Amino acid sequence: MDLLTGLFSTAFLAGGVLALAALGEVLAERVGVVNLGAEGLMAMGAITAIATVTATPYPMLGFLAALAVGALFGMVFAAATVWLRANQVLCGLALTLMGTGLASTIGRSYSGMPARAVFERIEIPLLSQLPILGKALFSQNILVYLIYIILPIALHYLLFKTRHGLNLRAVGENPAAADAAGIPVNAIRFAYVTAGSALAAGAGAYLTLAFVPSWSDGVVAGRGWIAVALVIFAGYRPIPAVLSGLLFGLITALGFVGQARGWPVAPAVLSMLPYLGTIALIIVPVLAWQRMRRVMAAPAALGEPYFRDVR
Amino acid sequence: MIDLRTLSRRGFLNMSAAGAAALALPAGLFRAGTASAATLPAVAEEDAVIGFGHVGPITDEGWTWSHHQGLLAVKEAFPKLKKVIEVENVPYSADATRTYRQFVSEGANMIFDTSSTGDFLHEVVKRAPEVAFMECDGHQVMDNLGWYYLAHWYPTYVIGVAAGHLSKTGKLGYVASFPVASVFCSTNAFLMGARSVNPAATLQTIAINSWFDPQAATQAGTALIDNGCDFLFGIMDEAGYLQVAEQRGVWAAMWNTDIRRYGPNSYVSSVIIDFKKFYVDQVGKRLAGTWSPSETLLQMGSGVDRDVWGAKVPADVAKAADAVRDKIVGGWSPFTGEIKDSTGTVRIAKDQKMTDTELYTWDWSVEGVSGLTS
């Protein structure tokens, strides 16, 4: 396998975790709710997936079970932050602590076992013959296609091309105005926070069923936090969120390939690459094009609970 | 009394200085007082409290799991112990000091720190002269503090010999954590073993800046294989790169425990660690009142060893490697000059034998190792 193919192949595989979690976060933040529980949701998703494939040999079932558990936790979080209007940051941190703690407790009986079933590679005819990208993107497992092709396009269409998407964004920008226009603010928030949480848990399932096929305590290793950061970097848009996940995966892979090839750069610098890259990519476009500030701006009501009587 | 509401900056500084002086004084007095203490008085088994602080979770199937097995052995050997305290995931921070202080206040007679927390532990050691402390991978001895570690370089050398036979490309890969002595020693011993068979062998390392990060280890393993390595070794607490090796059809050797089920076709062996006998022995000495701070390196065959060879390892390779193992157990040291470092400078002169201390504090790479710089 040549250098570029190997590089892209691991980048797609590793970036998928971040991309899927970031997509979930985009949904929640677009309706105005910061969900810092991504890390905990990913841990819950990861252990749910492993527990499921230990019982039944169908990885898809494991993935769906993780989505369901994520949705369940998402509902609890949404109930607290949307209906009860509790502080979103604190609830998110509580969700992370609870999720990682619960996952490691449940995980005790599952650690030290390889996953019994994993998502196998599916080669897409013709496309997998393409140079470089063919092997890297089109001979991966089904979740990779879902994360990089189907979901971002679907979500982009939903958010920016439909009436419903406009309503959804209005809820995140100005809930009072949306409310006045007859949009059910709390119901929309509740639904999309739940959906976003399900995707975050799905990212955990992807981790244990497709990337590192086993459970071990701490397997998420802070990727949930990086996903939250990537959403800001991606300007709260689904396609850039996925691309930034891929970019992050690519830069990380570059660090490893650099070490493997013995490039004359200190390993510490190569390990810093993803973070240096992120900083550069956030700062440069904003400095270069004034317009980017508006495009990259956060939803105006992000993090604020909505009280109908306080306008 | 100082009024905290109107406290000025100067007032605060004065107060802190006074506080610091008050803290420093008793510490100085106490050190002079205990300088002569050699052993601690015996403790009845029914009254004894033993504490274990771990760096990771006991379910890690690796380092911490092995120490937990030691704890279970202690419980079995001394069933009447009043209490055995165990805390997992002790961070390398001031929280470690808090954890070990808690052990002391719960009446611990002996405390094992299973992954050196250094100064964070020593803070507590100095203030609890009646408690025996043992620090794994420590470097310092005090009146009530000893350290223990494994001479892991010998089984690593043996695995290296097997790698020299098994690797077709002569390019070996290593998933490293940080550029610390344990890692230098491990990479060096591994390549020296391989070079004893194939003098052209080279070792490429990738440092992932963690002892436990399955995602990074998976990526690192993939990058090494993509770059032509056909034998992976590393110093990780999980099986990430073994699963990659299995998938890609190359060899892999591991650390800590037997985890061949993650890659039955790729698994060659592991540096297997076993603290059971050592812990039982240490606790026994503490109870009998004969414990004194010691520096212990568990040797190959008694605490650290290579694992039973993997199913796909040819019998003649296993035999050749085991012959080297027997030679080492018999007293021969493979770490004898002349040894050159990665820049080609002779570091160990011809026929000079490296001492255990030199091996334990190894901080340079031998010729042929690339990617690891201190």
JSON list of C-alpha atoms in Angstrom, two decimals, chain A residues 1 6-7 10 14 17 108 111-115 121 207 211-221 223 249 252-253 256-257 259-262 266-268 271, chain B residues 57-61 88-89 204-209 212-220 222-224 226-227 238-240 243 247-248 261-262 370-373:
[
{"chain": "A", "resi": 1, "resn": "MET", "atom": "CA", "xyz": [0.00, 0.00, 0.00]},
{"chain": "A", "resi": 6, "resn": "GLY", "atom": "CA", "xyz": [-2.35, 4.39, 3.83]},
{"chain": "A", "resi": 7, "resn": "LEU", "atom": "CA", "xyz": [-2.52, 7.94, 5.08]},
{"chain": "A", "resi": 10, "resn": "THR", "atom": "CA", "xyz": [-6.37, 5.65, 8.52]},
{"chain": "A", "resi": 14, "resn": "ALA", "atom": "CA", "xyz": [-9.94, 7.61, 12.69]},
{"chain": "A", "resi": 17, "resn": "VAL", "atom": "CA", "xyz": [-15.34, 8.92, 15.32]},
{"chain": "A", "resi": 108, "resn": "ARG", "atom": "CA", "xyz": [-15.93, -4.40, 33.87]},
{"chain": "A", "resi": 111, "resn": "SER", "atom": "CA", "xyz": [-13.11, -5.59, 29.14]},
{"chain": "A", "resi": 112, "resn": "GLY", "atom": "CA", "xyz": [-10.38, -7.86, 27.88]},
{"chain": "A", "resi": 113, "resn": "MET", "atom": "CA", "xyz": [-12.55, -9.42, 25.20]},
{"chain": "A", "resi": 114, "resn": "PRO", "atom": "CA", "xyz": [-12.23, -8.74, 21.50]},
{"chain": "A", "resi": 115, "resn": "ALA", "atom": "CA", "xyz": [-15.51, -7.70, 19.90]},
{"chain": "A", "resi": 121, "resn": "ARG", "atom": "CA", "xyz": [-15.18, -3.84, 4.76]},
{"chain": "A", "resi": 207, "resn": "LEU", "atom": "CA", "xyz": [-15.28, 3.22, 17.83]},
{"chain": "A", "resi": 211, "resn": "PHE", "atom": "CA", "xyz": [-12.08, 1.19, 14.67]},
{"chain": "A", "resi": 212, "resn": "VAL", "atom": "CA", "xyz": [-10.68, -0.42, 17.84]},
{"chain": "A", "resi": 213, "resn": "PRO", "atom": "CA", "xyz": [-12.76, -3.60, 18.03]},
{"chain": "A", "resi": 214, "resn": "SER", "atom": "CA", "xyz": [-12.85, -4.12, 21.80]},
{"chain": "A", "resi": 215, "resn": "TRP", "atom": "CA", "xyz": [-13.93, -2.34, 24.94]},
{"chain": "A", "resi": 216, "resn": "SER", "atom": "CA", "xyz": [-11.45, -1.01, 27.44]},
{"chain": "A", "resi": 217, "resn": "ASP", "atom": "CA", "xyz": [-12.02, 1.56, 30.14]},
{"chain": "A", "resi": 218, "resn": "GLY", "atom": "CA", "xyz": [-11.11, 4.99, 28.79]},
{"chain": "A", "resi": 219, "resn": "VAL", "atom": "CA", "xyz": [-11.27, 3.94, 25.15]},
{"chain": "A", "resi": 220, "resn": "VAL", "atom": "CA", "xyz": [-12.91, 7.25, 24.13]},
{"chain": "A", "resi": 221, "resn": "ALA", "atom": "CA", "xyz": [-9.85, 9.08, 25.45]},
{"chain": "A", "resi": 223, "resn": "ARG", "atom": "CA", "xyz": [-12.34, 12.45, 21.55]},
{"chain": "A", "resi": 249, "resn": "GLY", "atom": "CA", "xyz": [-7.85, 12.30, 11.42]},
{"chain": "A", "resi": 252, "resn": "THR", "atom": "CA", "xyz": [-3.08, 12.74, 13.34]},
{"chain": "A", "resi": 253, "resn": "ALA", "atom": "CA", "xyz": [-2.27, 10.07, 10.76]},
{"chain": "A", "resi": 256, "resn": "PHE", "atom": "CA", "xyz": [2.25, 8.78, 12.89]},
{"chain": "A", "resi": 257, "resn": "VAL", "atom": "CA", "xyz": [3.36, 8.36, 9.29]},
{"chain": "A", "resi": 259, "resn": "GLN", "atom": "CA", "xyz": [7.38, 9.10, 12.78]},
{"chain": "A", "resi": 260, "resn": "ALA", "atom": "CA", "xyz": [7.21, 5.81, 10.89]},
{"chain": "A", "resi": 261, "resn": "ARG", "atom": "CA", "xyz": [9.09, 7.31, 7.96]},
{"chain": "A", "resi": 262, "resn": "GLY", "atom": "CA", "xyz": [11.65, 8.88, 10.29]},
{"chain": "A", "resi": 266, "resn": "ALA", "atom": "CA", "xyz": [10.74, 15.71, 16.90]},
{"chain": "A", "resi": 267, "resn": "PRO", "atom": "CA", "xyz": [7.88, 13.28, 17.71]},
{"chain": "A", "resi": 268, "resn": "ALA", "atom": "CA", "xyz": [6.53, 15.84, 20.16]},
{"chain": "A", "resi": 271, "resn": "SER", "atom": "CA", "xyz": [2.00, 14.91, 18.03]},
{"chain": "B", "resi": 57, "resn": "PRO", "atom": "CA", "xyz": [-8.41, 0.50, 36.06]},
{"chain": "B", "resi": 58, "resn": "ILE", "atom": "CA", "xyz": [-7.93, -3.08, 37.32]},
{"chain": "B", "resi": 59, "resn": "THR", "atom": "CA", "xyz": [-9.82, -4.28, 34.25]},
{"chain": "B", "resi": 60, "resn": "ASP", "atom": "CA", "xyz": [-7.12, -3.06, 31.85]},
{"chain": "B", "resi": 61, "resn": "GLU", "atom": "CA", "xyz": [-5.84, -6.60, 31.17]},
{"chain": "B", "resi": 88, "resn": "GLU", "atom": "CA", "xyz": [-7.81, 2.77, 40.79]},
{"chain": "B", "resi": 89, "resn": "ASN", "atom": "CA", "xyz": [-7.01, 5.58, 38.36]},
{"chain": "B", "resi": 204, "resn": "GLN", "atom": "CA", "xyz": [11.22, 2.16, 13.80]},
{"chain": "B", "resi": 205, "resn": "THR", "atom": "CA", "xyz": [9.42, 3.64, 16.79]},
{"chain": "B", "resi": 206, "resn": "ILE", "atom": "CA", "xyz": [6.32, 5.80, 17.03]},
{"chain": "B", "resi": 207, "resn": "ALA", "atom": "CA", "xyz": [5.66, 7.60, 20.30]},
{"chain": "B", "resi": 208, "resn": "ILE", "atom": "CA", "xyz": [1.94, 8.14, 20.94]},
{"chain": "B", "resi": 209, "resn": "ASN", "atom": "CA", "xyz": [2.37, 10.09, 24.19]},
{"chain": "B", "resi": 212, "resn": "PHE", "atom": "CA", "xyz": [-3.16, 3.73, 27.07]},
{"chain": "B", "resi": 213, "resn": "ASP", "atom": "CA", "xyz": [-4.82, 5.08, 23.94]},
{"chain": "B", "resi": 214, "resn": "PRO", "atom": "CA", "xyz": [-6.25, 2.29, 21.80]},
{"chain": "B", "resi": 215, "resn": "GLN", "atom": "CA", "xyz": [-7.17, 4.71, 19.00]},
{"chain": "B", "resi": 216, "resn": "ALA", "atom": "CA", "xyz": [-3.66, 6.17, 18.71]},
{"chain": "B", "resi": 217, "resn": "ALA", "atom": "CA", "xyz": [-1.99, 2.75, 19.06]},
{"chain": "B", "resi": 218, "resn": "THR", "atom": "CA", "xyz": [-4.19, 1.43, 16.25]},
{"chain": "B", "resi": 219, "resn": "GLN", "atom": "CA", "xyz": [-3.18, 4.28, 13.98]},
{"chain": "B", "resi": 220, "resn": "ALA", "atom": "CA", "xyz": [0.48, 3.97, 14.92]},
{"chain": "B", "resi": 222, "resn": "THR", "atom": "CA", "xyz": [-1.17, 0.84, 10.84]},
{"chain": "B", "resi": 223, "resn": "ALA", "atom": "CA", "xyz": [1.40, 3.48, 9.92]},
{"chain": "B", "resi": 224, "resn": "LEU", "atom": "CA", "xyz": [4.26, 1.14, 10.85]},
{"chain": "B", "resi": 226, "resn": "ASP", "atom": "CA", "xyz": [2.22, 0.64, 5.84]},
{"chain": "B", "resi": 227, "resn": "ASN", "atom": "CA", "xyz": [5.86, 1.53, 6.07]},
{"chain": "B", "resi": 238, "resn": "GLU", "atom": "CA", "xyz": [-4.05, -2.72, 25.68]},
{"chain": "B", "resi": 239, "resn": "ALA", "atom": "CA", "xyz": [-4.25, -4.79, 22.50]},
{"chain": "B", "resi": 240, "resn": "GLY", "atom": "CA", "xyz": [-4.78, -2.08, 19.86]},
{"chain": "B", "resi": 243, "resn": "GLN", "atom": "CA", "xyz": [-5.60, -6.38, 16.37]},
{"chain": "B", "resi": 247, "resn": "GLN", "atom": "CA", "xyz": [-5.89, -7.95, 10.34]},
{"chain": "B", "resi": 248, "resn": "ARG", "atom": "CA", "xyz": [-2.87, -7.21, 8.19]},
{"chain": "B", "resi": 261, "resn": "ARG", "atom": "CA", "xyz": [-7.18, -14.06, 21.87]},
{"chain": "B", "resi": 262, "resn": "TYR", "atom": "CA", "xyz": [-7.05, -10.60, 20.24]},
{"chain": "B", "resi": 370, "resn": "SER", "atom": "CA", "xyz": [15.03, 5.45, 14.89]},
{"chain": "B", "resi": 371, "resn": "GLY", "atom": "CA", "xyz": [12.31, 7.83, 16.02]},
{"chain": "B", "resi": 372, "resn": "LEU", "atom": "CA", "xyz": [13.09, 7.86, 19.71]},
{"chain": "B", "resi": 373, "resn": "THR", "atom": "CA", "xyz": [15.01, 10.87, 20.98]}
]
